[in-house]
Tab-separated table of C-alpha atoms in Angstrom:
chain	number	residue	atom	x	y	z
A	1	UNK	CA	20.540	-4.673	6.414
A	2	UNK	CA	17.757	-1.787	6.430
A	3	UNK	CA	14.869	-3.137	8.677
A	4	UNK	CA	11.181	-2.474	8.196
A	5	UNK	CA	8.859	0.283	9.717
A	6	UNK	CA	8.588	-1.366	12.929
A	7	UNK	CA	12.481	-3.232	13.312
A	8	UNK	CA	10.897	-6.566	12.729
A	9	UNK	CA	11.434	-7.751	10.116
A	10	UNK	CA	14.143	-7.648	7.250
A	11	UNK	CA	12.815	-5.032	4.414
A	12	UNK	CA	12.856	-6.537	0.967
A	13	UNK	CA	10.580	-3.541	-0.193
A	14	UNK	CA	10.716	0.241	-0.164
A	15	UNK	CA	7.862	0.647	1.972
A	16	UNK	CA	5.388	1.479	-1.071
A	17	UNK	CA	5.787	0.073	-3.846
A	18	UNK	CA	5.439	1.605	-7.153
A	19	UNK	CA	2.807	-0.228	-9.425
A	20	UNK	CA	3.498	0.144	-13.610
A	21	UNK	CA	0.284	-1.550	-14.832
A	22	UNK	CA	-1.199	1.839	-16.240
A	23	UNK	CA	2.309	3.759	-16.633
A	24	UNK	CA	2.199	2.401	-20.438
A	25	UNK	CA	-0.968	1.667	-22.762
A	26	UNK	CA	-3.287	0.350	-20.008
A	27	UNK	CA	-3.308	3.988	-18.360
A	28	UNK	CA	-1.115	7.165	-19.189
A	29	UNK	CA	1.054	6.031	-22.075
A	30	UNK	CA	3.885	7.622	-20.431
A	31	UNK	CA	6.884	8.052	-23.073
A	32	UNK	CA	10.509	7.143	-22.693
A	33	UNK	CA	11.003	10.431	-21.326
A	34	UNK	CA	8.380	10.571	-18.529
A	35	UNK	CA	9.014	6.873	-17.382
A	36	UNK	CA	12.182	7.627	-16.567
A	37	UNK	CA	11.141	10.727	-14.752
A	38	UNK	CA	8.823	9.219	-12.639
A	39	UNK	CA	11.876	6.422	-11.917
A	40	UNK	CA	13.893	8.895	-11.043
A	41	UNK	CA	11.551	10.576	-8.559
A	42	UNK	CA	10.587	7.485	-7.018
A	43	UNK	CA	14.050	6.658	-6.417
A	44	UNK	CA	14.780	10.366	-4.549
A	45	UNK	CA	11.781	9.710	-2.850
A	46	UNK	CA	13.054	6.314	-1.141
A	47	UNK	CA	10.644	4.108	-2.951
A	48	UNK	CA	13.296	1.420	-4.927
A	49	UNK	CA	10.835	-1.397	-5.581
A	50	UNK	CA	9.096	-0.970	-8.838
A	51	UNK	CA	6.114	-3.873	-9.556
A	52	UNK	CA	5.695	-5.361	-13.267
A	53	UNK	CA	3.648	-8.171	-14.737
A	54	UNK	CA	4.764	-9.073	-18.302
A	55	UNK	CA	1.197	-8.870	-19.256
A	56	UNK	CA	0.694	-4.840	-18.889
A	57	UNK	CA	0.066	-2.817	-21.529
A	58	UNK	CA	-0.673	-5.893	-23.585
A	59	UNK	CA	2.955	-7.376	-23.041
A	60	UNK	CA	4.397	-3.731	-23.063
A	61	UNK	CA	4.952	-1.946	-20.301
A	62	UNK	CA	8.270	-4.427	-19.450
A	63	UNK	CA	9.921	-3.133	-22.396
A	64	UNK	CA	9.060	0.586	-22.326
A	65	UNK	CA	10.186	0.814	-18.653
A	66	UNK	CA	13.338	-1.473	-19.780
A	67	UNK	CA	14.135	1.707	-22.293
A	68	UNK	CA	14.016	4.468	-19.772
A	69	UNK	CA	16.280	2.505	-17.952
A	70	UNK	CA	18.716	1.723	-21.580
A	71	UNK	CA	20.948	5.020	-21.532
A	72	UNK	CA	20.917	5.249	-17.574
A	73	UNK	CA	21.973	1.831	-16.427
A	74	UNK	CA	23.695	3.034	-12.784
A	75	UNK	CA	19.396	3.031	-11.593
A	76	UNK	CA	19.714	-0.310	-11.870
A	77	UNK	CA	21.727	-1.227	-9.173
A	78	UNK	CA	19.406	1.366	-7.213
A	79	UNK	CA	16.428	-0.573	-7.654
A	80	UNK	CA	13.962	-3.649	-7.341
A	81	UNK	CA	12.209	-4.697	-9.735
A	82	UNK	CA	9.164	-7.005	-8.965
A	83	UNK	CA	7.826	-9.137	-12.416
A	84	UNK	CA	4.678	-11.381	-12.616
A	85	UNK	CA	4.218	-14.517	-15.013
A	86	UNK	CA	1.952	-17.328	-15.803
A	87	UNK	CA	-0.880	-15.541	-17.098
A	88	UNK	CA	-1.349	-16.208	-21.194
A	89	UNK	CA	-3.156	-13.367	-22.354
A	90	UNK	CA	-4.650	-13.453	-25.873
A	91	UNK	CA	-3.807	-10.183	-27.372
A	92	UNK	CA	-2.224	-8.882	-30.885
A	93	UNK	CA	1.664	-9.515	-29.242
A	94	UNK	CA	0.614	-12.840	-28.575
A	95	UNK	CA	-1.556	-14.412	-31.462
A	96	UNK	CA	-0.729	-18.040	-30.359
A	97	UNK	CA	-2.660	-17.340	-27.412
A	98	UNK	CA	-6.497	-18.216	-28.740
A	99	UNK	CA	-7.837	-18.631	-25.076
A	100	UNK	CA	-7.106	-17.223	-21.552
A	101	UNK	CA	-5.062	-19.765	-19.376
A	102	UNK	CA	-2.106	-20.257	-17.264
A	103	UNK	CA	0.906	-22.078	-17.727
A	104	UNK	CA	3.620	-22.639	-14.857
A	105	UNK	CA	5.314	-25.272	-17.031
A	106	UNK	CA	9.130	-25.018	-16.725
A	107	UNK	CA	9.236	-23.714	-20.659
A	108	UNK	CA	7.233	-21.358	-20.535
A	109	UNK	CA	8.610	-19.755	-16.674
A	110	UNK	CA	11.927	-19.715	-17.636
A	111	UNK	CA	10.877	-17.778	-21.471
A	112	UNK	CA	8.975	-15.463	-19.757
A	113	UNK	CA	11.657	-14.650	-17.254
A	114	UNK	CA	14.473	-14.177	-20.339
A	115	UNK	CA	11.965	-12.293	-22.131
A	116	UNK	CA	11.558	-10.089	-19.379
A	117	UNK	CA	15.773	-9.593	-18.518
A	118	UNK	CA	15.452	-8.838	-22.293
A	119	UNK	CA	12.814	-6.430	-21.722
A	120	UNK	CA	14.289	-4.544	-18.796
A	121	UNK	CA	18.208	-4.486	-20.336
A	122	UNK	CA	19.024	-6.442	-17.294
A	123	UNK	CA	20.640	-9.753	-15.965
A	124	UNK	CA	18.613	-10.200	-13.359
A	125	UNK	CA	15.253	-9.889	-11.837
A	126	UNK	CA	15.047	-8.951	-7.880
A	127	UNK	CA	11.618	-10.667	-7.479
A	128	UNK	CA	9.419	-13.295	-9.948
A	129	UNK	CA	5.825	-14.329	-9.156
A	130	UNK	CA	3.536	-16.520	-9.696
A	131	UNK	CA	0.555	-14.349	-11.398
A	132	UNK	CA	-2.336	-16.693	-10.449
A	133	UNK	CA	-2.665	-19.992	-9.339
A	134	UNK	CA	-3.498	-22.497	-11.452
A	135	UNK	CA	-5.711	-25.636	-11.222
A	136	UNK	CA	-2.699	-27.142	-13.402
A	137	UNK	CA	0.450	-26.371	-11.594
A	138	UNK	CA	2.785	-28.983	-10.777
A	139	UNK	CA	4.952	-27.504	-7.607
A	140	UNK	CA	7.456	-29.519	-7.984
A	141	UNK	CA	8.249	-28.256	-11.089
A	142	UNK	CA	7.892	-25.311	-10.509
A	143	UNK	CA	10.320	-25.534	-7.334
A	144	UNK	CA	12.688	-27.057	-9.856
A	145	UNK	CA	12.663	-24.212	-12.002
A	146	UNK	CA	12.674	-21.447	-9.604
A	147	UNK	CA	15.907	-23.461	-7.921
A	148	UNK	CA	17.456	-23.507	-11.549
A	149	UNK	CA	16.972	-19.643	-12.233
A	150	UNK	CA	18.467	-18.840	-8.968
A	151	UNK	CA	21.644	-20.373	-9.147
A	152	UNK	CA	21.916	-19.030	-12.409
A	153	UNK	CA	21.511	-15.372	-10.628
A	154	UNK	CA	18.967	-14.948	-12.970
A	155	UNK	CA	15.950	-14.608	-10.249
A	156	UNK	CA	17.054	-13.180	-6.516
A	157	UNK	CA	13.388	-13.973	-5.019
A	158	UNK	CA	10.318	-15.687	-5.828
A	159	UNK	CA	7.012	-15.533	-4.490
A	160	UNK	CA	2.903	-15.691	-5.259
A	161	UNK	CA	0.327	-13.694	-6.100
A	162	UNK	CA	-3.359	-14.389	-4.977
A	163	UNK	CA	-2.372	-17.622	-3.707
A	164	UNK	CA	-4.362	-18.886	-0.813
A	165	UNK	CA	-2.632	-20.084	2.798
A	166	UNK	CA	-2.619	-23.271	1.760
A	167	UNK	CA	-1.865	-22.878	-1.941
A	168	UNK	CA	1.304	-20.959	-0.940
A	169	UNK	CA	2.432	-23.700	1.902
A	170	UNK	CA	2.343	-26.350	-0.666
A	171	UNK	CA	4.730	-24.474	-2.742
A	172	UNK	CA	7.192	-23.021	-0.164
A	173	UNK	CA	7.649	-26.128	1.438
A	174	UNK	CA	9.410	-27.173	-2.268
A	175	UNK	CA	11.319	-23.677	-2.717
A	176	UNK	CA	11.593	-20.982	-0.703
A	177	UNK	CA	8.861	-17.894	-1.359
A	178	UNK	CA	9.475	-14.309	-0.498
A	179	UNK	CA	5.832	-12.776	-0.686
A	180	UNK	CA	2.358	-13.246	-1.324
A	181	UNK	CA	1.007	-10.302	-3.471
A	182	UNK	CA	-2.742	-10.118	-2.144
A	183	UNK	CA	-5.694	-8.043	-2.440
A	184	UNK	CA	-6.630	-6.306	0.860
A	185	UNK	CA	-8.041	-2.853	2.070
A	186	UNK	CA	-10.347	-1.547	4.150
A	187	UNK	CA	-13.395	-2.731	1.977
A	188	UNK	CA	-11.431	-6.477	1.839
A	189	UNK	CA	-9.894	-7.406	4.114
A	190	UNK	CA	-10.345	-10.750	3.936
A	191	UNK	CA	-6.497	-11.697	4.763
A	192	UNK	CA	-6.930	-10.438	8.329
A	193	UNK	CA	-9.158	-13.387	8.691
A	194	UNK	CA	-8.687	-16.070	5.614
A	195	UNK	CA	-4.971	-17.031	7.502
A	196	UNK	CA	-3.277	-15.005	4.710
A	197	UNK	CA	-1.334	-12.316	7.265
A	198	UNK	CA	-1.380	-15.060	9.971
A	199	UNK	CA	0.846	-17.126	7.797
A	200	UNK	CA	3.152	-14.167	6.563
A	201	UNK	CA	3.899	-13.655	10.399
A	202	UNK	CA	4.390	-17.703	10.471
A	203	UNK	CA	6.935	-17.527	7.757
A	204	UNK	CA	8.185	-13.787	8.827
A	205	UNK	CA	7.797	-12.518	5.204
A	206	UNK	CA	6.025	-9.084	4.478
A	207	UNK	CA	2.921	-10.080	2.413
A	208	UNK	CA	2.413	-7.153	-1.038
A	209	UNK	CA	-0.753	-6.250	-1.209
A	210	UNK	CA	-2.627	-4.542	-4.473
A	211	UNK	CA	-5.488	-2.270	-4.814
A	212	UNK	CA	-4.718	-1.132	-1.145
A	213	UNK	CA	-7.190	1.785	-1.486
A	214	UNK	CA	-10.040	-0.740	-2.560
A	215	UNK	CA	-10.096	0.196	-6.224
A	216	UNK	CA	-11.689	3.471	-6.022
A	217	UNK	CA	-15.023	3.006	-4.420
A	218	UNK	CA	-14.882	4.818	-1.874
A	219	UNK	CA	-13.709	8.178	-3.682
A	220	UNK	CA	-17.022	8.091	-5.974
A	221	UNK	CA	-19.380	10.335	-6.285
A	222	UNK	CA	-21.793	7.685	-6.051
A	223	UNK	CA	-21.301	5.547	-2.944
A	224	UNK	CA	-22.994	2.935	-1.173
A	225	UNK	CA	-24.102	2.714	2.291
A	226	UNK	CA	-20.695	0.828	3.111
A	227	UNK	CA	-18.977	3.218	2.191
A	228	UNK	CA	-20.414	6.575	3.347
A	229	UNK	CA	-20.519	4.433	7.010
A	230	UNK	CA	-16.486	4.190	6.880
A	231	UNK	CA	-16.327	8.164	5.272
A	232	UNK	CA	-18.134	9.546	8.229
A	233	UNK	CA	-16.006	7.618	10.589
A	234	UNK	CA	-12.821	8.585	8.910
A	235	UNK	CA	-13.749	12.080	9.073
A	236	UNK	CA	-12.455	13.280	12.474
A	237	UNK	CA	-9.746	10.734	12.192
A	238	UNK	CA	-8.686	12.975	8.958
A	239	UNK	CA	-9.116	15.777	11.144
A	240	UNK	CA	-7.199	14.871	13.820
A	241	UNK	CA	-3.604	13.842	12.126
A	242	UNK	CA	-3.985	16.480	9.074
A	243	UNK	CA	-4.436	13.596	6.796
A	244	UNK	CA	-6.321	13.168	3.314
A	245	UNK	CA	-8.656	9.918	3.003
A	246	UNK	CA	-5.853	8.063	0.509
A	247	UNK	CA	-3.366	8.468	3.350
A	248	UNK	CA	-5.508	7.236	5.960
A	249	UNK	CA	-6.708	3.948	4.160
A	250	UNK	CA	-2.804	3.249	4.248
A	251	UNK	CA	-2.431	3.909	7.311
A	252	UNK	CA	-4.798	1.486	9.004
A	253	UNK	CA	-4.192	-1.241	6.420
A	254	UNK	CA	-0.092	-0.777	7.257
A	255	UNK	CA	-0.723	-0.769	11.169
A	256	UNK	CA	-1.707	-4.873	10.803
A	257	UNK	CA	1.216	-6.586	12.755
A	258	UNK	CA	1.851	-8.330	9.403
A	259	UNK	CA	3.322	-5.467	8.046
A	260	UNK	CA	1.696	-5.285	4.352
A	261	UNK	CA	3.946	-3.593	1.957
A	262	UNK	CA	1.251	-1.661	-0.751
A	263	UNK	CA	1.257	-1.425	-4.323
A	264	UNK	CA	0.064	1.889	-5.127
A	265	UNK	CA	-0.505	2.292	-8.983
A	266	UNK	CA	-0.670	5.953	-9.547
A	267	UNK	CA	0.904	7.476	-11.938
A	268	UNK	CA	1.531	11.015	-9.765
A	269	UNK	CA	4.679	11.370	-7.792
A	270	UNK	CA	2.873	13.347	-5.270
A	271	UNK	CA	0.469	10.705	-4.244
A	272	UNK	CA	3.244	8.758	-3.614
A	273	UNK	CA	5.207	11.029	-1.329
A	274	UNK	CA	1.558	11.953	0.289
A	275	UNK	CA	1.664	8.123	0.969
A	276	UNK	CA	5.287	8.122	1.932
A	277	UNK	CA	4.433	10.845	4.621
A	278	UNK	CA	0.776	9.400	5.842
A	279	UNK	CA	2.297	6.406	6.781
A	280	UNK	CA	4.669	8.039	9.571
A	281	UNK	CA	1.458	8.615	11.409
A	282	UNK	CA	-0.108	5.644	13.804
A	283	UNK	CA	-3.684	5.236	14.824
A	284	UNK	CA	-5.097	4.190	18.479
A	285	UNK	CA	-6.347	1.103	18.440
A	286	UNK	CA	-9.675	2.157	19.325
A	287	UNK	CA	-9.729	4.365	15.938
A	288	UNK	CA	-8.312	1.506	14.134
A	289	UNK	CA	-11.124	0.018	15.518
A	290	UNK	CA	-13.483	2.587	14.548
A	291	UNK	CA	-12.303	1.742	10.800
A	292	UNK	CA	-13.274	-1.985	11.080
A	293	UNK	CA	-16.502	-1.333	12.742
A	294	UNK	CA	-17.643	1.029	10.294
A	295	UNK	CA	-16.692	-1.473	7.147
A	296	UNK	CA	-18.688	-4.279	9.383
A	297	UNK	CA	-21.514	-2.713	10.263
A	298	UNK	CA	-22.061	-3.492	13.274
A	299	UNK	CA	-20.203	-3.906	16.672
A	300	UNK	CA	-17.378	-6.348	16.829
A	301	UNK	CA	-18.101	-9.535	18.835
């Protein structure tokens, strides 16, 4: 079995992972054609795992990704595909849906996961989360569910997205979970602290983390004092390893002991090799350090 970075742990992940949300009508509008280029370059590149939500592109983005993949079923078998439910989005594809919510109920989990096998011209999904939690969710259901799909061979994993510690214990001591999909970067990283990475070392399971390069903010023009404090200390970091400041932020968020696996939603092959090739570099501690200090502010404790 291939291993992670480090030897630690078993690798369930490429070691980024490919985010869709704007491939389709939230972001580029990619056509048959170019989705399947970009699946096709990801998959030269070593990057396998592929991450879906049946809500992008308005309930989209599934099914245009499911027809690049139509007339060239042998990628299949080549790759991972990660798929998010639970969320009940009002939008034109769904006119029943009047209001925002979520619903974990057995009906709707198991017709959003043949929806999606329809969507994807598959039998089976590698990897189904939980989009949100939900004030509402009965676990037990859930873990009834997610034990049903399996032995169908309908659903390989399962896991959680922005689940707390606690939130995710209650359901993995019912069924077996595989991830927890989490915000986290250099401008959050609240899971250092909030017991999110402690408990993925716990369990040994590589937590998925999205907007790994903090949504942006600190490649404005107009920044804040945050972060122009962690540009000037990333500078001669940069300098020294040859690296850009996309690469970097990977980097130190990869180096946690946890071992996040990120979900990098670009749309550009080349910023995924660029992240492919930034993370073979390591930082001292003390520059890892450096990092921290500059998002605290101040000198650690």
């Amino acid at each position: 079995m291939n291993t992670d970075r480090n030897n630690k742990l078993p690798a369930l992940f490429s070691p980024v992972i490919a985010g869709t949300m704007t491939w389709g009508k939230w972001g580029a509008q990619f056509n048959t054609k170019e989705y399947l280029a970009l699946i096709e370059a990801c998959l030269e590149n070593g990057i396998d795992t592929f991450d879906h939500a049946d809500i992008y592109g308005n309930y989209s983005t599934e099914q245009e990704f499911g027809k690049a993949l139509a007339d060239h079923s042998s990628l299949r078998s080549s790759m991972k595909i990660i798929t998010k439910c639970g969320i009940c989005m009002p939008c034109d594809a769904r006119p029943a849906f009047t209001t925002k919510h979520y619903d974990y109920s057995a009906k709707h989990i198991r017709s959003s996961v043949e929806q999606s096998l329809t969507n994807f011209n598959t039998d089976y999904l590698d990897f189904l989360l939980l989009h949100r939690p939900s004030p509402l969710v009965d676990t037990s259901v859930v873990a009834e569910v997610f034990d049903e799909l399996k032995q169908e061979g309908k659903v390989l994993h399962f896991g959680v997205s922005n689940f707390t510690p606690s939130q995710f214990e209650h359901l993995n001591s019912l069924t077996p979970l595989s991830t927890n999909q989490v915000e986290c970067n250099l401008l959050k990283p609240d899971a250092f602290t909030d017991g999110t990475f402690d408990q993925a070392r716990q369990k040994g399971y590589q937590p998925t983390i999205w907007s790994p390069l903090g949504g942006g903010k600190l490649f404005k023009a107009e920044k804040g004092e945050r972060e122009n404090r962690i540009i000037d200390a990333a500078q001669p970091i940069m300098e020294k390893y040859g690296v850009q400041l996309d690469q970097l932020l990977l980097i130190w968020l990869c180096q946690h002991p946890a071992l996040p696996v990120p979900v990098l939603g670009t749309t550009k092959i080349q910023r995924l090799k660029d992240a492919l090739e930034g993370l073979q570099h390591q930082l001292t501690t003390q520059e890892w350090f450096v990092l921290y200090e500059a998002y605290l502010g101040e000198e650690i404790p």
